[in-house]
Structure formats: structure tokens, C-alpha cells
mmCIF file of C-alpha atoms and ligand atoms in Angstrom:
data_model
loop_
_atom_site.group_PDB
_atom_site.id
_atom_site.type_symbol
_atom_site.label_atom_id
_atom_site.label_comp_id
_atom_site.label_asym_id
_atom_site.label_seq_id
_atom_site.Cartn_x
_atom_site.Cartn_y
_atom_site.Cartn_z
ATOM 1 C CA UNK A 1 43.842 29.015 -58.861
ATOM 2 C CA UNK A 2 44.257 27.154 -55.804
ATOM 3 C CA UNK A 3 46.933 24.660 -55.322
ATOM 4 C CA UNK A 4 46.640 20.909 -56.520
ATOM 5 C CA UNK A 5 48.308 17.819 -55.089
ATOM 6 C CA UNK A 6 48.455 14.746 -57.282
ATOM 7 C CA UNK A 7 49.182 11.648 -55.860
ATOM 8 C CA UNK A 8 49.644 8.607 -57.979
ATOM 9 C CA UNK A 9 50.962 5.314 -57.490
ATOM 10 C CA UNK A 10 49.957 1.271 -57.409
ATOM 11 C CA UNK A 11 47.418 -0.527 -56.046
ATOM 12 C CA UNK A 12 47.620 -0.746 -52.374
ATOM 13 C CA UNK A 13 50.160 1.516 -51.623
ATOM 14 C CA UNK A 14 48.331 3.430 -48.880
ATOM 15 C CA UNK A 15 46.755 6.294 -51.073
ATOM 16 C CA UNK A 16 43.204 6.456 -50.549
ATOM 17 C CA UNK A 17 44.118 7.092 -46.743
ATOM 18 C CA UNK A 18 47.218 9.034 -47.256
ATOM 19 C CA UNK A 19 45.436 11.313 -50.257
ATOM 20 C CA UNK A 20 42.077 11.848 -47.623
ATOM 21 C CA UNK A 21 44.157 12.107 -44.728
ATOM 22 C CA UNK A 22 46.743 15.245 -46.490
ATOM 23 C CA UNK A 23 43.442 16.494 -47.659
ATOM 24 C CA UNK A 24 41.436 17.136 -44.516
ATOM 25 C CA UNK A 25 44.720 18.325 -42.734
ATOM 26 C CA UNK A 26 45.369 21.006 -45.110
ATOM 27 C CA UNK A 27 41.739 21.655 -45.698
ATOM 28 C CA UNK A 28 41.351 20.744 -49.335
ATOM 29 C CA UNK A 29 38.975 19.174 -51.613
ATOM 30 C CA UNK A 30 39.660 15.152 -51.617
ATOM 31 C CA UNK A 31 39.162 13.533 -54.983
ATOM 32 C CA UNK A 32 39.318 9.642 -55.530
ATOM 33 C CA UNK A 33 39.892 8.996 -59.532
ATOM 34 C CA UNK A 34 39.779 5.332 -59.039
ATOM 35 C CA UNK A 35 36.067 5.283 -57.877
ATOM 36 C CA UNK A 36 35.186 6.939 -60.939
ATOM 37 C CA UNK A 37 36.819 4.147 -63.013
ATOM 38 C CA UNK A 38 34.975 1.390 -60.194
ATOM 39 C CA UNK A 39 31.272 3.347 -60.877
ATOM 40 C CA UNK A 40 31.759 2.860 -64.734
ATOM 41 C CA UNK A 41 32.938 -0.648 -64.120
ATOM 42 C CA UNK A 42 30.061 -1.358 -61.878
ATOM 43 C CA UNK A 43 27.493 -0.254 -64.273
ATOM 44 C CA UNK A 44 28.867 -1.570 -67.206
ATOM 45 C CA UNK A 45 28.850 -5.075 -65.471
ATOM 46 C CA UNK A 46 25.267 -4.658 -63.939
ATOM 47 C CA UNK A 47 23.868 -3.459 -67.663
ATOM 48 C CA UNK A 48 25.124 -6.897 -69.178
ATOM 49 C CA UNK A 49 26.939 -5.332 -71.648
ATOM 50 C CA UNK A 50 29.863 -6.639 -73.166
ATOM 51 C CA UNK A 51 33.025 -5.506 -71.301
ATOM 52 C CA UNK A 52 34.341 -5.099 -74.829
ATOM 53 C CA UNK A 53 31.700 -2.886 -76.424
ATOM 54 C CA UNK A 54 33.513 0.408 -76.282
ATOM 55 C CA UNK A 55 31.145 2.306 -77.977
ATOM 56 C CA UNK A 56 27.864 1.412 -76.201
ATOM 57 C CA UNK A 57 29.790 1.318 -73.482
ATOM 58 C CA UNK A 58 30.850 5.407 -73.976
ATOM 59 C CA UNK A 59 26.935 5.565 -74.947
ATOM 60 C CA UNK A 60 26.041 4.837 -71.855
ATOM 61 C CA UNK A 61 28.661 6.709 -69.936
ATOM 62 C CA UNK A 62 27.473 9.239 -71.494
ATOM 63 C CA UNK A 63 23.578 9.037 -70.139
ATOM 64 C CA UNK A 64 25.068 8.112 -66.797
ATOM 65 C CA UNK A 65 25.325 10.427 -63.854
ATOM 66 C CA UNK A 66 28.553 9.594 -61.471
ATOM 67 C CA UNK A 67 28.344 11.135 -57.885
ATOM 68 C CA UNK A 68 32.130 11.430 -55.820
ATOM 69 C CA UNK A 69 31.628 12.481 -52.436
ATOM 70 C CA UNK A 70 33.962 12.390 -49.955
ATOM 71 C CA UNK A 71 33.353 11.155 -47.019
ATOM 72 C CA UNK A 72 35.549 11.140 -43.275
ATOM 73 C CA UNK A 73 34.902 7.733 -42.028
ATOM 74 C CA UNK A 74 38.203 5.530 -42.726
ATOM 75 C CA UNK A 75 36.526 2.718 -44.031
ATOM 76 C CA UNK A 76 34.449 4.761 -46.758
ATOM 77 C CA UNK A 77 36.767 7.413 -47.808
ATOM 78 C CA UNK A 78 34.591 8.570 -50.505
ATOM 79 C CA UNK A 79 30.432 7.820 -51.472
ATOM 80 C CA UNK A 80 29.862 7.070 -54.831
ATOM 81 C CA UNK A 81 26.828 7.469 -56.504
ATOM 82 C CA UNK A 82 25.684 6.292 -60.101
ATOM 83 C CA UNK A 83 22.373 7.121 -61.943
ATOM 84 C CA UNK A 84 21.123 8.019 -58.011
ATOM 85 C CA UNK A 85 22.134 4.776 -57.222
ATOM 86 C CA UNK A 86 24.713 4.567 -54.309
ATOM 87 C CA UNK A 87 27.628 1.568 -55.056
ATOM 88 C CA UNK A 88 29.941 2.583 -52.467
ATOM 89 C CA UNK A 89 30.501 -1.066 -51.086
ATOM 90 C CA UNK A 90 29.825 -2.629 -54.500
ATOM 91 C CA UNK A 91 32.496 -0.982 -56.660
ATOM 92 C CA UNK A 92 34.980 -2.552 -54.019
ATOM 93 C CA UNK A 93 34.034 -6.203 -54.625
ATOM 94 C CA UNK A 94 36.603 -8.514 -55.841
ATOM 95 C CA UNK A 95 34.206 -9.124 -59.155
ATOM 96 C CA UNK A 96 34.487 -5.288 -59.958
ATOM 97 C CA UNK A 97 38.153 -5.050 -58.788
ATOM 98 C CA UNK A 98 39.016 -7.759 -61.388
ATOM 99 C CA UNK A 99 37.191 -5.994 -63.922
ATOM 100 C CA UNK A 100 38.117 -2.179 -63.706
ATOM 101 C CA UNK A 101 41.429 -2.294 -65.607
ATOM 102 C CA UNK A 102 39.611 -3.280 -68.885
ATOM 103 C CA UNK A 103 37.348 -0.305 -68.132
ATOM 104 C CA UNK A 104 40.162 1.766 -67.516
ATOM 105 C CA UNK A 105 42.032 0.962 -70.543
ATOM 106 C CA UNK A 106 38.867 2.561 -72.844
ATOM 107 C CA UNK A 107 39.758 5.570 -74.734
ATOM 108 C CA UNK A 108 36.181 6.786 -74.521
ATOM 109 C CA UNK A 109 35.821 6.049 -70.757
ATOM 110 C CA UNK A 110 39.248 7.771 -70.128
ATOM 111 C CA UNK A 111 38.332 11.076 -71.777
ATOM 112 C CA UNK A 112 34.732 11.349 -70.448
ATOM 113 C CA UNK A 113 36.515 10.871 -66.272
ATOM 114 C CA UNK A 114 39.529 12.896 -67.346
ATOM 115 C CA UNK A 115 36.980 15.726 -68.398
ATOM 116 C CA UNK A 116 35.347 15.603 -65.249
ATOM 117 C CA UNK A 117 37.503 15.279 -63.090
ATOM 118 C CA UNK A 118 39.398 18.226 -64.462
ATOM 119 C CA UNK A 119 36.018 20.373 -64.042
ATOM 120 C CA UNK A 120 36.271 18.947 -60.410
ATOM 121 C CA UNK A 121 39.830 20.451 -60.205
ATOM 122 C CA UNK A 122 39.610 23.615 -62.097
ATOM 123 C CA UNK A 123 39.827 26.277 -59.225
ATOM 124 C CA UNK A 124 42.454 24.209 -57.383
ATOM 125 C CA UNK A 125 42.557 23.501 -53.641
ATOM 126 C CA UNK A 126 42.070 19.660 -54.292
ATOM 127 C CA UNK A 127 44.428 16.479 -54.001
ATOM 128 C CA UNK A 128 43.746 14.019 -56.381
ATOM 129 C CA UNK A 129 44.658 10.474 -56.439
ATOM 130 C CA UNK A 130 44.730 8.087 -59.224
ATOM 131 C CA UNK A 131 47.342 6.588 -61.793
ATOM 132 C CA UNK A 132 47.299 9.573 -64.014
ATOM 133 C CA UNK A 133 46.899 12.814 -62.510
ATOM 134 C CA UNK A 134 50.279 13.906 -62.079
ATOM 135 C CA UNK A 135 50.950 12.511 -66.115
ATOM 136 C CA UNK A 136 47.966 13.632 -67.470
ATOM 137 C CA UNK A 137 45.187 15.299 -65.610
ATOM 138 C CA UNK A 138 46.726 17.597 -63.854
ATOM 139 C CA UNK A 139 50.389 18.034 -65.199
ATOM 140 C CA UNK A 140 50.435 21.256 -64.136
ATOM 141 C CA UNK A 141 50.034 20.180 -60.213
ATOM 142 C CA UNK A 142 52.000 22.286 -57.608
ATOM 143 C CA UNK A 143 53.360 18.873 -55.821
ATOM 144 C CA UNK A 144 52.946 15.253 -57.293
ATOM 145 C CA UNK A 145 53.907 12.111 -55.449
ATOM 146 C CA UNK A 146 54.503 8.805 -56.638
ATOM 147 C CA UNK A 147 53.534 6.712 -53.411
ATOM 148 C CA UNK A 148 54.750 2.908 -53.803
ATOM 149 C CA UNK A 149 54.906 -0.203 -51.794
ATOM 150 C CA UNK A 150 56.713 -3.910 -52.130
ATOM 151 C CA UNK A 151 53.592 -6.091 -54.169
ATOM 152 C CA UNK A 152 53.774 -8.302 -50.618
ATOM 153 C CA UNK A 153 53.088 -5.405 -48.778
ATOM 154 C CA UNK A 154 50.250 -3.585 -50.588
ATOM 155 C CA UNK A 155 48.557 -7.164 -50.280
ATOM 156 C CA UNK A 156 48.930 -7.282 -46.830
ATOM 157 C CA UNK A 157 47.337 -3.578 -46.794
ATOM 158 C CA UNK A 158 44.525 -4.816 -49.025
ATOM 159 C CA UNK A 159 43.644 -8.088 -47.179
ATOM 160 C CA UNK A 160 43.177 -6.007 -43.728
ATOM 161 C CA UNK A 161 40.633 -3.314 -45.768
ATOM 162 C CA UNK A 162 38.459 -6.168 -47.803
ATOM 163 C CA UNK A 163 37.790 -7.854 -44.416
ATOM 164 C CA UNK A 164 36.992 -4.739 -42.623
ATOM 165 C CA UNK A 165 34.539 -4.171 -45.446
ATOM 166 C CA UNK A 166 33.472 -7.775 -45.234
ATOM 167 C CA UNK A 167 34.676 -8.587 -48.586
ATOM 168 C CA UNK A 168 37.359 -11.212 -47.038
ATOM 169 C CA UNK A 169 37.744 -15.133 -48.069
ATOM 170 C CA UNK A 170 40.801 -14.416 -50.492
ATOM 171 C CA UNK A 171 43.868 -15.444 -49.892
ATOM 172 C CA UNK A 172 47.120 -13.389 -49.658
ATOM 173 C CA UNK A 173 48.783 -14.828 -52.608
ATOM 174 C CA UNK A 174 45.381 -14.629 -54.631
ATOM 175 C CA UNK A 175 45.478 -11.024 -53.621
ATOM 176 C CA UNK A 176 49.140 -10.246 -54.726
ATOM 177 C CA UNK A 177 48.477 -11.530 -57.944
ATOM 178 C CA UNK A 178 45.573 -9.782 -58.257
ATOM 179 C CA UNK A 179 47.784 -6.797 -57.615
ATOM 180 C CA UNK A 180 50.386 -7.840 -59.635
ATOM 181 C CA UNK A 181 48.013 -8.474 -62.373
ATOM 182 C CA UNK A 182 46.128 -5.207 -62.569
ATOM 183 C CA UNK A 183 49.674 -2.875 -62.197
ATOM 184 C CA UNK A 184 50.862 -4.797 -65.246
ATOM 185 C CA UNK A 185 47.464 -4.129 -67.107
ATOM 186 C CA UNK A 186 47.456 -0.393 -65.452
ATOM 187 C CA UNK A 187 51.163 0.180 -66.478
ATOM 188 C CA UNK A 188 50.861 -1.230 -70.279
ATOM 189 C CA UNK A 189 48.561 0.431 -71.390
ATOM 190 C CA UNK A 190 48.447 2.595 -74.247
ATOM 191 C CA UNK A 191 46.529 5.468 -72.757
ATOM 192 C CA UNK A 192 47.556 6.919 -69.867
ATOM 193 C CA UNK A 193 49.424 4.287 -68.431
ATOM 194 C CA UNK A 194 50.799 4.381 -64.331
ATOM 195 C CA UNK A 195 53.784 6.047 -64.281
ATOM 196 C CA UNK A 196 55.750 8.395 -62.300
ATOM 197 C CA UNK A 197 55.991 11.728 -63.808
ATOM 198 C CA UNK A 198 59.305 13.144 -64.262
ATOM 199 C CA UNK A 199 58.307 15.693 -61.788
ATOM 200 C CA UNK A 200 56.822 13.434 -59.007
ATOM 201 C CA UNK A 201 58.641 12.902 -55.810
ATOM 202 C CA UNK A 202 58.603 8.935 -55.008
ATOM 203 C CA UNK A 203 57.557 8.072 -51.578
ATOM 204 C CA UNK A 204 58.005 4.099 -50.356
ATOM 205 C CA UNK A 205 55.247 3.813 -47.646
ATOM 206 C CA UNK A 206 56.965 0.063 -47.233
ATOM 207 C CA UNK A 207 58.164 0.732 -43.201
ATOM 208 C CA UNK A 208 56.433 3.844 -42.688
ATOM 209 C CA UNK A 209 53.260 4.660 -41.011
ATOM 210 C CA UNK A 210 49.962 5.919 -42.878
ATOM 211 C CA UNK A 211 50.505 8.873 -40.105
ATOM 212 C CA UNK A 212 54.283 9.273 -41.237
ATOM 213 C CA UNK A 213 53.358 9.514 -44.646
ATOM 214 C CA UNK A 214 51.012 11.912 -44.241
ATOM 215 C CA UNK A 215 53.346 13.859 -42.544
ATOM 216 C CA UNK A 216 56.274 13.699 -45.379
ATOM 217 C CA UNK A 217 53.445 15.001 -48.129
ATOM 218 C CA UNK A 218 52.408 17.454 -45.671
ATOM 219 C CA UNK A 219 56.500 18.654 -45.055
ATOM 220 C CA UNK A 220 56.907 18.511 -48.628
ATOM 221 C CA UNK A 221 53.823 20.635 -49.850
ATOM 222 C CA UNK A 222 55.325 23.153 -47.362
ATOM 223 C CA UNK A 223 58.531 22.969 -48.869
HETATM 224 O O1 C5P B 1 42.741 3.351 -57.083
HETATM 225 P P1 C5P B 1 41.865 2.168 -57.393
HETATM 226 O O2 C5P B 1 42.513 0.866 -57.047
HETATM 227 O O3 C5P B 1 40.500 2.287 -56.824
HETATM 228 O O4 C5P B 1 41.702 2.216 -58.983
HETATM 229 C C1 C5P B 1 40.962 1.237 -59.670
HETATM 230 C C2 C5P B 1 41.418 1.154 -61.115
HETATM 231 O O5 C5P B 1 41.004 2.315 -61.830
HETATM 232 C C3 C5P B 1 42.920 1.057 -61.362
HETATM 233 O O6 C5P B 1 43.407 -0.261 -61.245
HETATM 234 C C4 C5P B 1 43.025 1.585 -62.799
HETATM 235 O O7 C5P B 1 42.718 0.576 -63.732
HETATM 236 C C5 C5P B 1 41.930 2.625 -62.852
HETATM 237 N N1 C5P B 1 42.415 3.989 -62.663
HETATM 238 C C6 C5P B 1 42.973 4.641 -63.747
HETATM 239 N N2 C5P B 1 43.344 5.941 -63.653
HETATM 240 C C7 C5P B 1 43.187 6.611 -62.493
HETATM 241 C C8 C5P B 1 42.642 5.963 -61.364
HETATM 242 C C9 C5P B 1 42.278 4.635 -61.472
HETATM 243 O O8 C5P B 1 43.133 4.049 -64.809
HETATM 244 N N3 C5P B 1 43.533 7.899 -62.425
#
């Protein structure tokens, strides 16, 4: 098998970026965890089901058909498709944002992504990034990285990418506590919750630039 790279971390620290960025210099398959998690969120909201309804919720996971594709333009970093249908702006909206932590939390929803997204991984030659992957999906990963940033600054990082997307019209202190909010959620719960792995080298993106960080995961993977 091919090498993997896990890189986990909290929202807004710079991964989606960082993780496509390490990806396309060393040639390697980029995988986006989180979008999964959006996609289920998105159609869980647009079927009017109850966010609550964990088993017709895992029903219809189940019928559903979730497309990841990655893709090199900075502002998309990967196309996601669901039942054909393609949400790649949509799972990005604030109302799905403020949603996808109660998704995530869904034992059922957590073992149908985890299964795919190891089938995604299984020959290697991928970096992953997500809250889990270096905990739980792929604990066996040749280099894991824990990438963080102050709560002030990953809103900062945030605000710039929702108005390039033309989701702006939040306000910076809305958005950290968004931020703040859906950490806390992503780091209490029972399942798989965000954490470093014992094993994961942290890397604070705080005064660095997405090009030096690339460059660290890149020296590191070397190593
Ligand atoms: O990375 P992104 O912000 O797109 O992730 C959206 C949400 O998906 C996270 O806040 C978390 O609730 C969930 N997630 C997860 N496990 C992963 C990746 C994302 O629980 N591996």
C-alpha cells in the first residue's frame, strides 16, 4: 500500500488548502471528509426530516449516492455530488454549516462515511483531512498532523472564503462563535471526537503562510 497522510484539526485552520495543496505537490489522491459529513447534512435538511431521526436518517444514507471529487480551483477544492445532484456551493452555506455537527455526531452516519472513505483509502497514496482520520480512519497513517489556529484567526480565514463564495453578511464575532461552537460540539462527542492522536505532529498555521505550511508537511513527510 501506498502511503497515507492524515491531517486533522479545527475548523478554519487552513486544511482544506493545506491538505489539496500537499496533495497535488506530492501527486496524491486528495480526500475532503468534511464534505461527506456537509452532503449528508444537506440532504437530510432538504428531505425535511427530522435532524434527530437517526434511523431514517441512516435509511436514507443508505439509498443515497455521495460523489467526492477533487477539484484544482482554490475556491472549490473538491465537487460534491449527492443522488446526481451537485451541492458543492450549498453544503457551504451558513444554514448547513450550523447544522453538520448534529449530523456528524450520528453513530449510523459515522460508520456508513468511515466505511467509505476507508474504501477510498485502501491502496494508499491519499491525504485525508477531517477530525478523525488520524484517530480513527486511518490510524495506521504514515504521517498525521494536527493543524491548529487561535479561534480569532480561523474566523478571520473563514470570513475571507464565505465572501469569496458569496456567502458573506456575517459578522466576525458571529463567525468565531460559530467556530467556537461547532469545535466544542466536534470535540465532545462520544464518537470519534477531534482530537490529536498521540502520534500526530501539531502544526500552528497562526503566523505562517498557507505556502509555508505546505512546505513543513511536505519536509516532514520526507523526513
Ligand atoms: O472540515 P469541515 O469544516 O468541512 O467539516 C464539517 C463538519 O463535519 C465538522 O464540523 C464535523 O462535525 C464533521 N466532520 C467529522 N469528521 C470528519 C470530518 C468532518 O465529524 N472526519
Amino acid at each position: 500500500r501506498r502511503a497515507v497522510i492524515a491531517i486533522d484539526g479545527p475548523a478554519g485552520a487552513g486544511k482544506s488548502t493545506v491538505t489539496r495543496l500537499v496533495a497535488e505537490k506530492l501527486g496524491l489522491t486528495y480526500l475532503d471528509t468534511g464534505a461527506m459529513y456537509r452532503a449528508v447534512t444537506w440532504l437530510v435538511v432538504n428531505s425535511g426530516l427530522d435532524l434527530s431521526a437517526e434511523a431514517a436518517i441512516a435509511e436514507l444514507l443508505s439509498l443515497a449516492k455521495i460523489e467526492i471529487i477533487p477539484a484544482d480551483s482554490p475556491e472549490n477544492v473538491t465537487i460534491v455530488k449527492i443522488n446526481g445532484q451537485d451541492v458543492t456551493l450549498e453544503i457551504r452555506s451558513p444554514a448547513i454549516t450550523s447544522q453538520v455537527s448534529r449530523i456528524a455526531a450520528q453513530k449510523a452516519v459515522r460508520e456508513q462515511l468511515v466505511t467509505l472513505q476507508r474504501q477510498m483509502g485502501m491502496s494508499g497514496g491519499i491525504v485525508v483531512e477531517g477530525r478523525d482520520i488520524g484517530t480513527n480512519v486511518f490510524p495506521e497513517a504514515e504521517l498525521k498532523i494536527f493543524l491548529t489556529a487561535t479561534p480569532e484567526e480561523r474566523a478571520r480565514r473563514r470570513l475571507k472564503d464565505l465572501e469569496a463564495q458569496g456567502n458573506g453578511g456575517i459578522s466576525l464575532a458571529e463567525l468565531t462563535q460559530e467556530i467556537e461552537k461547532r469545535d466544542y460540539l466536534d470535540s465532545n462527542r462520544s464518537l470519534a471526537p477531534l482530537r490529536k492522536a498521540a502520534d500526530a505532529i501539531e502544526v500552528n498555521s497562526d503566523h505562517l503562510t498557507i505556502t509555508e505550511v505546505t512546505e513543513k508537511i511536505i519536509a516532514l513527510y520526507h523526513q
